[in-house]
Amino acid sequence: GQQLNQSPQSMFIQEGEDVSMNCTSSSIFNTWLWYKQDPGEGPVLLIALYKAGELTSNGRLTAQFGITRKDSFLNISASIPSDVGIYFCAGLPLDSWGKLQFGAGTQVVVTP
Amino acid sequence: DTAVSQTPKYLVTQMGNDKSIKCEQNLGHDTMYWYKQDSKKFLKIMFSYNNKELIINETVPNRFSPKSPDKAHLNLHINSLELGDSAVYFCASSHGHRLTYNEQFFGPGTRLTVL
């Protein structure tokens, strides 16, 4: 299946800095989801987006559903050590029967 | 309190063996999924069941056979295990597969190692 283009692949940042990552697709998506995966655990849903242009926050996390419906970004403000992990974007194309497509992930490393 | 649970957490076995992974969800969801995560952390869907009916069957070897005894359970049986089957397998569930609000919730994963 199609793979979303997620960037950057990895980020090394200092505590307190802001983080930004994005995903793009050649297809129109109905839904964008952002997940975080800690080592040895399953992906945990952070934010869900359903409408083009929608901007949604969850604590220090903010995500937006792109106007073209082909992209989304996730921002993390004032990063802390527990933000370390792999962040995945995932999208549902129209009539996808739940066939979620995942980006390759962004590895975030936060140094004190 | 666990939402989506999987057993076992770790599975180490020899090539050629047959093994099963079990998944249960207590969220009242109608749809369940199996995903495979490879060594590069890429997640790919394998199967999906909605109310015990198979709705997604990606290009997966027929050595992999999902079974859904009821909508709260989706098990994965793998025959004649091969080295390339080594990966982390995740179960997930959602309210539906065609609804707009289709957030998928994942289990903790089963790390399968084939020797």
mmCIF file of C-alpha atoms in Angstrom, chain A:
data_model
loop_
_atom_site.group_PDB
_atom_site.id
_atom_site.type_symbol
_atom_site.label_atom_id
_atom_site.label_comp_id
_atom_site.label_asym_id
_atom_site.label_seq_id
_atom_site.Cartn_x
_atom_site.Cartn_y
_atom_site.Cartn_z
ATOM 1 C CA GLY A 1 0.000 0.000 0.000
ATOM 2 C CA GLN A 2 0.937 3.624 -0.295
ATOM 3 C CA GLN A 3 3.259 4.972 2.355
ATOM 4 C CA LEU A 4 2.880 8.468 3.639
ATOM 5 C CA ASN A 5 5.940 10.720 3.421
ATOM 6 C CA GLN A 6 6.791 11.697 6.977
ATOM 7 C CA SER A 7 9.636 14.044 7.856
ATOM 8 C CA PRO A 8 11.994 14.471 9.446
ATOM 9 C CA GLN A 9 13.120 10.912 10.058
ATOM 10 C CA SER A 10 14.696 11.888 13.371
ATOM 11 C CA MET A 11 15.179 14.950 15.556
ATOM 12 C CA PHE A 12 17.648 15.631 18.323
ATOM 13 C CA ILE A 13 16.506 18.585 20.391
ATOM 14 C CA GLN A 14 17.176 20.203 23.722
ATOM 15 C CA GLU A 15 14.642 20.248 26.497
ATOM 16 C CA GLY A 16 12.405 23.278 26.161
ATOM 17 C CA GLU A 17 12.639 23.502 22.379
ATOM 18 C CA ASP A 18 9.661 23.172 20.054
ATOM 19 C CA VAL A 19 9.343 20.229 17.653
ATOM 20 C CA SER A 20 7.597 20.158 14.307
ATOM 21 C CA MET A 21 7.008 17.238 11.965
ATOM 22 C CA ASN A 22 4.771 16.692 8.956
ATOM 23 C CA CYS A 23 3.266 14.138 6.635
ATOM 24 C CA THR A 24 2.307 14.415 2.998
ATOM 25 C CA SER A 25 0.398 12.173 0.637
ATOM 26 C CA SER A 26 -0.403 12.139 -3.056
ATOM 27 C CA SER A 27 -3.982 11.102 -2.215
ATOM 28 C CA ILE A 28 -6.780 12.905 -0.414
ATOM 29 C CA PHE A 29 -7.350 11.712 3.123
ATOM 30 C CA ASN A 30 -10.558 11.662 5.127
ATOM 31 C CA THR A 31 -8.892 11.480 8.512
ATOM 32 C CA TRP A 32 -5.449 12.170 9.934
ATOM 33 C CA LEU A 33 -4.277 10.558 13.157
ATOM 34 C CA TRP A 34 -1.082 11.159 15.112
ATOM 35 C CA TYR A 35 0.360 8.444 17.358
ATOM 36 C CA LYS A 36 3.312 8.176 19.727
ATOM 37 C CA GLN A 37 5.120 4.894 20.341
ATOM 38 C CA ASP A 38 7.380 4.316 23.333
ATOM 39 C CA PRO A 39 9.926 1.464 23.262
ATOM 40 C CA GLY A 40 8.282 -1.914 23.803
ATOM 41 C CA GLU A 41 4.775 -0.441 23.681
ATOM 42 C CA GLY A 42 2.008 -0.044 21.166
ATOM 43 C CA PRO A 43 1.219 3.260 19.407
ATOM 44 C CA VAL A 44 -0.888 5.594 21.526
ATOM 45 C CA LEU A 45 -3.318 7.969 19.832
ATOM 46 C CA LEU A 46 -2.434 11.628 20.468
ATOM 47 C CA ILE A 47 -4.681 13.636 18.175
ATOM 48 C CA ALA A 48 -7.371 12.867 15.594
ATOM 49 C CA LEU A 49 -8.303 15.285 12.772
ATOM 50 C CA TYR A 50 -11.411 15.014 10.598
ATOM 51 C CA LYS A 51 -11.863 18.252 8.656
ATOM 52 C CA ALA A 52 -9.637 20.122 6.234
ATOM 53 C CA GLY A 53 -8.098 23.103 8.005
ATOM 54 C CA GLU A 54 -8.904 21.736 11.445
ATOM 55 C CA LEU A 55 -6.415 22.718 14.144
ATOM 56 C CA THR A 56 -6.543 20.629 17.327
ATOM 57 C CA SER A 57 -4.536 20.781 20.531
ATOM 58 C CA ASN A 58 -3.859 18.231 23.237
ATOM 59 C CA GLY A 59 -1.784 19.842 25.972
ATOM 60 C CA ARG A 60 1.543 20.865 24.437
ATOM 61 C CA LEU A 61 0.670 19.088 21.186
ATOM 62 C CA THR A 62 -0.981 20.811 18.239
ATOM 63 C CA ALA A 63 -1.873 19.200 14.934
ATOM 64 C CA GLN A 64 -3.487 20.497 11.766
ATOM 65 C CA PHE A 65 -5.333 18.862 8.886
ATOM 66 C CA GLY A 66 -4.029 20.490 5.715
ATOM 67 C CA ILE A 67 -6.391 22.482 3.506
ATOM 68 C CA THR A 68 -5.599 20.307 0.486
ATOM 69 C CA ARG A 69 -6.426 17.197 2.604
ATOM 70 C CA LYS A 70 -3.084 15.765 1.513
ATOM 71 C CA ASP A 71 -0.956 16.781 4.472
ATOM 72 C CA SER A 72 -0.845 17.238 8.213
ATOM 73 C CA PHE A 73 1.641 18.515 10.771
ATOM 74 C CA LEU A 74 2.256 17.970 14.466
ATOM 75 C CA ASN A 75 3.930 20.471 16.768
ATOM 76 C CA ILE A 76 5.219 19.812 20.266
ATOM 77 C CA SER A 77 5.912 22.924 22.295
ATOM 78 C CA ALA A 78 8.416 23.234 25.156
ATOM 79 C CA SER A 79 9.639 19.651 24.884
ATOM 80 C CA ILE A 80 10.371 17.606 28.000
ATOM 81 C CA PRO A 81 12.358 14.359 28.396
ATOM 82 C CA SER A 82 9.230 12.175 28.325
ATOM 83 C CA ASP A 83 8.482 13.418 24.787
ATOM 84 C CA VAL A 84 11.144 10.964 23.609
ATOM 85 C CA GLY A 85 9.693 8.349 21.295
ATOM 86 C CA ILE A 86 8.601 7.675 17.740
ATOM 87 C CA TYR A 87 5.765 9.769 16.379
ATOM 88 C CA PHE A 88 3.669 8.354 13.548
ATOM 89 C CA CYS A 89 1.215 10.054 11.284
ATOM 90 C CA ALA A 90 -1.552 7.886 9.888
ATOM 91 C CA GLY A 91 -4.242 8.646 7.364
ATOM 92 C CA LEU A 92 -7.487 7.161 6.152
ATOM 93 C CA PRO A 93 -8.268 7.642 2.459
ATOM 94 C CA LEU A 94 -11.897 7.951 1.344
ATOM 95 C CA ASP A 95 -13.752 4.620 1.459
ATOM 96 C CA SER A 96 -10.682 2.923 2.866
ATOM 97 C CA TRP A 97 -12.616 0.424 5.008
ATOM 98 C CA GLY A 98 -10.411 1.360 7.930
ATOM 99 C CA LYS A 99 -7.194 0.650 6.038
ATOM 100 C CA LEU A 100 -4.998 3.064 7.939
ATOM 101 C CA GLN A 101 -1.796 4.089 6.146
ATOM 102 C CA PHE A 102 1.188 4.975 8.300
ATOM 103 C CA GLY A 103 4.160 7.255 7.842
ATOM 104 C CA ALA A 104 7.626 5.862 8.549
ATOM 105 C CA GLY A 105 7.805 7.696 11.883
ATOM 106 C CA THR A 106 9.832 10.541 13.384
ATOM 107 C CA GLN A 107 12.234 9.549 16.157
ATOM 108 C CA VAL A 108 12.427 12.354 18.724
ATOM 109 C CA VAL A 109 15.327 12.501 21.163
ATOM 110 C CA VAL A 110 15.271 15.149 23.888
ATOM 111 C CA THR A 111 18.440 16.017 25.729
ATOM 112 C CA PRO A 112 18.430 17.849 29.070
#
